[in-house]
């Protein structure tokens, strides 16, 4: 139990569906992150929120839409995905300050399959 | 740019064998370095970290030393157990306002009884 909870754990969706991934942290952190983990690739940082503002969007296609309504919750809204978007999506949180020495805490991930 | 390179796996060892997983990095400035572990079906957990040159991070029998001269942060354990079977990720954090982590590709360790 890392203090970061992701739901659902598994999701199968068609290419025309709309779904959302949810992340919640109980650690009092003020930065949250979405990562994509694909086989044989480094983890890809998708979005960063600090103090509820999006501070980074790493050239992610618009079919992925993040939302951070408060410092404890982070969503990833999905629509018209492609089969190559199938992956494990990991949420993480950290303190936004710390000069780089602060570690991130990860959720268990959502295994997404696009059919 | 900033990047992390890990040795490719899988690494297969017998129980009680010595483990080394190599990690080298490229970074501007002085990043903090981390090892994360991912057990099957789980997210990533911090294993250990080092925040400046010559620091040694250690946890659960694992160790890694921040070597600035060789830009390395190799993970070692003297005697592995079956329960250590997992994927190990080396990462760096070059700080700033958002504490972004840059990860290597991960190394799968399989320990056989």
mmCIF file of C-alpha atoms in Angstrom:
data_model
loop_
_atom_site.group_PDB
_atom_site.id
_atom_site.type_symbol
_atom_site.label_atom_id
_atom_site.label_comp_id
_atom_site.label_asym_id
_atom_site.label_seq_id
_atom_site.Cartn_x
_atom_site.Cartn_y
_atom_site.Cartn_z
ATOM 1 C CA UNK A 1 0.000 0.000 0.000
ATOM 2 C CA UNK A 2 1.761 3.140 -1.240
ATOM 3 C CA UNK A 3 -0.960 5.681 -0.474
ATOM 4 C CA UNK A 4 -1.753 6.087 -4.175
ATOM 5 C CA UNK A 5 -4.848 4.257 -5.427
ATOM 6 C CA UNK A 6 -5.786 3.764 -9.063
ATOM 7 C CA UNK A 7 -9.094 2.547 -10.450
ATOM 8 C CA UNK A 8 -9.957 0.514 -12.330
ATOM 9 C CA UNK A 9 -7.114 -2.005 -12.233
ATOM 10 C CA UNK A 10 -8.059 -3.405 -15.632
ATOM 11 C CA UNK A 11 -9.978 -1.816 -18.499
ATOM 12 C CA UNK A 12 -10.922 -3.097 -21.931
ATOM 13 C CA UNK A 13 -12.395 -0.535 -24.295
ATOM 14 C CA UNK A 14 -13.297 -0.237 -27.938
ATOM 15 C CA UNK A 15 -11.781 2.406 -30.144
ATOM 16 C CA UNK A 16 -14.977 4.446 -30.143
ATOM 17 C CA UNK A 17 -15.546 4.343 -26.376
ATOM 18 C CA UNK A 18 -14.968 7.075 -23.819
ATOM 19 C CA UNK A 19 -13.612 6.061 -20.432
ATOM 20 C CA UNK A 20 -11.727 7.619 -17.542
ATOM 21 C CA UNK A 21 -8.920 6.458 -15.284
ATOM 22 C CA UNK A 22 -8.909 7.678 -11.697
ATOM 23 C CA UNK A 23 -6.048 8.241 -9.269
ATOM 24 C CA UNK A 24 -6.280 9.288 -5.634
ATOM 25 C CA UNK A 25 -3.450 9.980 -3.204
ATOM 26 C CA UNK A 26 -3.616 10.177 0.591
ATOM 27 C CA UNK A 27 -0.081 11.396 1.193
ATOM 28 C CA UNK A 28 -0.595 15.149 1.296
ATOM 29 C CA UNK A 29 1.441 15.588 -1.875
ATOM 30 C CA UNK A 30 0.923 18.498 -4.235
ATOM 31 C CA UNK A 31 2.296 17.108 -7.498
ATOM 32 C CA UNK A 32 0.778 14.285 -9.533
ATOM 33 C CA UNK A 33 1.906 12.492 -12.663
ATOM 34 C CA UNK A 34 0.655 10.146 -15.370
ATOM 35 C CA UNK A 35 3.125 7.664 -16.851
ATOM 36 C CA UNK A 36 2.648 5.139 -19.652
ATOM 37 C CA UNK A 37 4.440 1.793 -19.369
ATOM 38 C CA UNK A 38 4.735 -0.231 -22.565
ATOM 39 C CA UNK A 39 6.661 -3.455 -23.026
ATOM 40 C CA UNK A 40 10.406 -2.995 -23.650
ATOM 41 C CA UNK A 41 10.220 0.804 -23.449
ATOM 42 C CA UNK A 42 11.216 3.211 -20.705
ATOM 43 C CA UNK A 43 8.374 4.646 -18.702
ATOM 44 C CA UNK A 44 7.016 7.629 -20.584
ATOM 45 C CA UNK A 45 6.031 10.695 -18.607
ATOM 46 C CA UNK A 46 2.748 11.957 -20.048
ATOM 47 C CA UNK A 47 1.510 14.765 -17.809
ATOM 48 C CA UNK A 48 2.611 16.603 -14.693
ATOM 49 C CA UNK A 49 0.395 18.609 -12.371
ATOM 50 C CA UNK A 50 1.850 20.785 -9.659
ATOM 51 C CA UNK A 51 -0.461 22.594 -7.253
ATOM 52 C CA UNK A 52 -3.363 21.542 -9.493
ATOM 53 C CA UNK A 53 -1.945 23.256 -12.578
ATOM 54 C CA UNK A 54 -0.696 21.302 -15.567
ATOM 55 C CA UNK A 55 2.977 22.122 -15.859
ATOM 56 C CA UNK A 56 3.989 19.582 -18.450
ATOM 57 C CA UNK A 57 2.437 17.841 -21.423
ATOM 58 C CA UNK A 58 4.973 15.655 -23.190
ATOM 59 C CA UNK A 59 3.541 15.749 -26.715
ATOM 60 C CA UNK A 60 0.697 13.459 -25.754
ATOM 61 C CA UNK A 61 -2.070 13.029 -28.371
ATOM 62 C CA UNK A 62 -5.283 14.907 -27.653
ATOM 63 C CA UNK A 63 -7.208 11.638 -27.301
ATOM 64 C CA UNK A 64 -5.707 11.632 -23.768
ATOM 65 C CA UNK A 65 -7.114 14.428 -21.622
ATOM 66 C CA UNK A 66 -5.986 14.853 -18.004
ATOM 67 C CA UNK A 67 -7.906 16.572 -15.228
ATOM 68 C CA UNK A 68 -6.768 17.499 -11.737
ATOM 69 C CA UNK A 69 -9.710 18.898 -9.758
ATOM 70 C CA UNK A 70 -7.742 19.064 -6.487
ATOM 71 C CA UNK A 71 -4.374 18.013 -5.141
ATOM 72 C CA UNK A 72 -5.616 14.561 -4.126
ATOM 73 C CA UNK A 73 -7.277 13.473 -7.354
ATOM 74 C CA UNK A 74 -6.106 13.014 -10.918
ATOM 75 C CA UNK A 75 -8.058 11.702 -13.887
ATOM 76 C CA UNK A 76 -7.118 10.618 -17.381
ATOM 77 C CA UNK A 77 -10.007 10.855 -19.813
ATOM 78 C CA UNK A 78 -9.739 8.585 -22.841
ATOM 79 C CA UNK A 79 -11.584 8.785 -26.170
ATOM 80 C CA UNK A 80 -11.131 7.295 -29.630
ATOM 81 C CA UNK A 81 -8.008 5.410 -28.600
ATOM 82 C CA UNK A 82 -5.906 3.218 -30.866
ATOM 83 C CA UNK A 83 -4.735 -0.358 -30.221
ATOM 84 C CA UNK A 84 -1.161 0.938 -29.745
ATOM 85 C CA UNK A 85 -2.418 2.850 -26.703
ATOM 86 C CA UNK A 86 -2.779 -0.456 -24.872
ATOM 87 C CA UNK A 87 -0.377 -0.287 -21.924
ATOM 88 C CA UNK A 88 -0.114 -0.003 -18.162
ATOM 89 C CA UNK A 89 -0.942 3.538 -17.056
ATOM 90 C CA UNK A 90 0.696 4.540 -13.804
ATOM 91 C CA UNK A 91 -0.182 7.450 -11.584
ATOM 92 C CA UNK A 92 2.361 8.894 -9.161
ATOM 93 C CA UNK A 93 2.522 11.692 -6.621
ATOM 94 C CA UNK A 94 5.247 13.606 -4.824
ATOM 95 C CA UNK A 95 5.973 16.819 -3.059
ATOM 96 C CA UNK A 96 6.465 19.460 -5.689
ATOM 97 C CA UNK A 97 9.446 20.963 -3.933
ATOM 98 C CA UNK A 98 12.587 19.200 -2.791
ATOM 99 C CA UNK A 99 15.119 20.066 -5.456
ATOM 100 C CA UNK A 100 14.996 16.666 -7.090
ATOM 101 C CA UNK A 101 15.708 14.481 -4.098
ATOM 102 C CA UNK A 102 12.079 13.748 -3.403
ATOM 103 C CA UNK A 103 10.877 10.349 -4.516
ATOM 104 C CA UNK A 104 7.581 9.673 -6.254
ATOM 105 C CA UNK A 105 5.022 7.214 -4.939
ATOM 106 C CA UNK A 106 3.242 5.103 -7.517
ATOM 107 C CA UNK A 107 -0.158 3.490 -7.741
ATOM 108 C CA UNK A 108 -0.603 -0.093 -8.912
ATOM 109 C CA UNK A 109 -1.577 1.021 -12.377
ATOM 110 C CA UNK A 110 -4.471 0.471 -14.763
ATOM 111 C CA UNK A 111 -3.911 -2.196 -17.405
ATOM 112 C CA UNK A 112 -5.640 -0.781 -20.491
ATOM 113 C CA UNK A 113 -6.470 -2.875 -23.541
ATOM 114 C CA UNK A 114 -7.899 -1.173 -26.627
ATOM 115 C CA UNK A 115 -9.719 -3.518 -28.991
ATOM 116 C CA UNK B 1 19.580 15.555 -22.763
ATOM 117 C CA UNK B 2 19.032 13.568 -19.597
ATOM 118 C CA UNK B 3 18.799 9.798 -19.944
ATOM 119 C CA UNK B 4 19.316 6.504 -18.127
ATOM 120 C CA UNK B 5 20.744 3.310 -19.601
ATOM 121 C CA UNK B 6 20.297 -0.048 -17.900
ATOM 122 C CA UNK B 7 21.638 -3.458 -18.754
ATOM 123 C CA UNK B 8 19.143 -5.502 -20.691
ATOM 124 C CA UNK B 9 17.565 -8.483 -19.050
ATOM 125 C CA UNK B 10 16.387 -10.873 -18.189
ATOM 126 C CA UNK B 11 18.899 -11.693 -15.496
ATOM 127 C CA UNK B 12 18.471 -15.236 -14.210
ATOM 128 C CA UNK B 13 20.220 -16.254 -10.992
ATOM 129 C CA UNK B 14 20.113 -19.054 -8.496
ATOM 130 C CA UNK B 15 19.126 -18.302 -4.919
ATOM 131 C CA UNK B 16 22.001 -16.842 -2.819
ATOM 132 C CA UNK B 17 23.914 -15.686 -5.917
ATOM 133 C CA UNK B 18 25.462 -12.214 -6.146
ATOM 134 C CA UNK B 19 23.515 -9.643 -8.130
ATOM 135 C CA UNK B 20 24.717 -6.663 -10.146
ATOM 136 C CA UNK B 21 22.461 -4.622 -12.407
ATOM 137 C CA UNK B 22 24.340 -1.907 -14.244
ATOM 138 C CA UNK B 23 22.986 1.606 -14.647
ATOM 139 C CA UNK B 24 24.639 4.627 -16.231
ATOM 140 C CA UNK B 25 23.202 8.058 -16.749
ATOM 141 C CA UNK B 26 23.604 11.218 -18.787
ATOM 142 C CA UNK B 27 22.558 14.428 -17.137
ATOM 143 C CA UNK B 28 23.331 18.100 -16.885
ATOM 144 C CA UNK B 29 24.028 19.239 -13.373
ATOM 145 C CA UNK B 30 23.802 16.935 -10.391
ATOM 146 C CA UNK B 31 20.727 14.730 -10.432
ATOM 147 C CA UNK B 32 19.449 12.505 -7.666
ATOM 148 C CA UNK B 33 19.492 8.809 -8.526
ATOM 149 C CA UNK B 34 16.972 6.133 -7.652
ATOM 150 C CA UNK B 35 16.268 2.441 -7.961
ATOM 151 C CA UNK B 36 12.633 1.416 -8.119
ATOM 152 C CA UNK B 37 11.304 -2.150 -8.058
ATOM 153 C CA UNK B 38 8.127 -3.475 -9.664
ATOM 154 C CA UNK B 39 6.782 -6.807 -8.435
ATOM 155 C CA UNK B 40 4.386 -8.730 -10.710
ATOM 156 C CA UNK B 41 1.024 -7.011 -11.016
ATOM 157 C CA UNK B 42 2.113 -4.026 -8.935
ATOM 158 C CA UNK B 43 3.179 -0.439 -9.433
ATOM 159 C CA UNK B 44 6.689 0.839 -8.795
ATOM 160 C CA UNK B 45 8.110 1.084 -5.285
ATOM 161 C CA UNK B 46 11.164 3.040 -4.252
ATOM 162 C CA UNK B 47 13.996 0.662 -3.336
ATOM 163 C CA UNK B 48 16.791 3.136 -2.575
ATOM 164 C CA UNK B 49 18.160 6.514 -3.547
ATOM 165 C CA UNK B 50 21.263 8.691 -3.452
ATOM 166 C CA UNK B 51 21.217 12.452 -3.762
ATOM 167 C CA UNK B 52 24.870 13.393 -4.228
ATOM 168 C CA UNK B 53 28.181 12.002 -5.426
ATOM 169 C CA UNK B 54 29.665 9.172 -3.352
ATOM 170 C CA UNK B 55 26.402 8.659 -1.441
ATOM 171 C CA UNK B 56 25.436 5.019 -0.964
ATOM 172 C CA UNK B 57 21.772 4.097 -0.905
ATOM 173 C CA UNK B 58 20.782 0.841 0.768
ATOM 174 C CA UNK B 59 17.625 -1.069 1.604
ATOM 175 C CA UNK B 60 16.622 -4.738 2.079
ATOM 176 C CA UNK B 61 20.205 -5.864 1.407
ATOM 177 C CA UNK B 62 20.437 -3.926 -1.860
ATOM 178 C CA UNK B 63 23.067 -1.206 -2.305
ATOM 179 C CA UNK B 64 24.041 1.324 -4.961
ATOM 180 C CA UNK B 65 26.733 4.026 -4.900
ATOM 181 C CA UNK B 66 26.462 7.312 -6.792
ATOM 182 C CA UNK B 67 29.657 7.443 -8.889
ATOM 183 C CA UNK B 68 29.972 10.836 -10.549
ATOM 184 C CA UNK B 69 33.278 10.035 -12.239
ATOM 185 C CA UNK B 70 31.775 7.078 -14.112
ATOM 186 C CA UNK B 71 28.187 8.441 -14.164
ATOM 187 C CA UNK B 72 26.987 5.146 -12.748
ATOM 188 C CA UNK B 73 24.624 3.848 -10.074
ATOM 189 C CA UNK B 74 24.929 0.060 -10.218
ATOM 190 C CA UNK B 75 22.593 -2.016 -8.053
ATOM 191 C CA UNK B 76 24.112 -4.857 -6.015
ATOM 192 C CA UNK B 77 22.973 -7.500 -3.565
ATOM 193 C CA UNK B 78 25.187 -10.114 -1.999
ATOM 194 C CA UNK B 79 22.671 -12.957 -1.810
ATOM 195 C CA UNK B 80 19.423 -12.870 -3.754
ATOM 196 C CA UNK B 81 16.231 -14.643 -2.783
ATOM 197 C CA UNK B 82 13.341 -15.948 -4.867
ATOM 198 C CA UNK B 83 11.230 -13.111 -3.458
ATOM 199 C CA UNK B 84 13.572 -10.593 -5.141
ATOM 200 C CA UNK B 85 12.240 -11.637 -8.556
ATOM 201 C CA UNK B 86 10.883 -8.432 -10.085
ATOM 202 C CA UNK B 87 11.662 -5.700 -12.594
ATOM 203 C CA UNK B 88 14.209 -3.127 -11.417
ATOM 204 C CA UNK B 89 14.241 0.423 -12.774
ATOM 205 C CA UNK B 90 17.044 2.929 -12.493
ATOM 206 C CA UNK B 91 15.937 6.564 -12.582
ATOM 207 C CA UNK B 92 17.242 10.085 -12.240
ATOM 208 C CA UNK B 93 15.581 13.247 -11.087
ATOM 209 C CA UNK B 94 17.173 16.490 -12.109
ATOM 210 C CA UNK B 95 14.936 18.551 -9.904
ATOM 211 C CA UNK B 96 13.221 21.759 -10.736
ATOM 212 C CA UNK B 97 9.674 22.548 -9.811
ATOM 213 C CA UNK B 98 8.159 19.253 -10.758
ATOM 214 C CA UNK B 99 10.591 16.550 -9.627
ATOM 215 C CA UNK B 100 10.354 14.649 -12.905
ATOM 216 C CA UNK B 101 11.780 11.149 -12.945
ATOM 217 C CA UNK B 102 13.504 9.782 -16.044
ATOM 218 C CA UNK B 103 13.574 5.996 -16.100
ATOM 219 C CA UNK B 104 15.614 3.321 -17.785
ATOM 220 C CA UNK B 105 13.912 0.464 -19.600
ATOM 221 C CA UNK B 106 13.931 -1.825 -16.578
ATOM 222 C CA UNK B 107 15.747 -5.109 -15.952
ATOM 223 C CA UNK B 108 13.825 -8.277 -15.213
ATOM 224 C CA UNK B 109 15.417 -10.382 -12.474
ATOM 225 C CA UNK B 110 14.348 -14.011 -12.121
ATOM 226 C CA UNK B 111 15.714 -15.906 -9.109
ATOM 227 C CA UNK B 112 15.391 -19.672 -9.170
ATOM 228 C CA UNK B 113 15.325 -21.852 -6.026
#
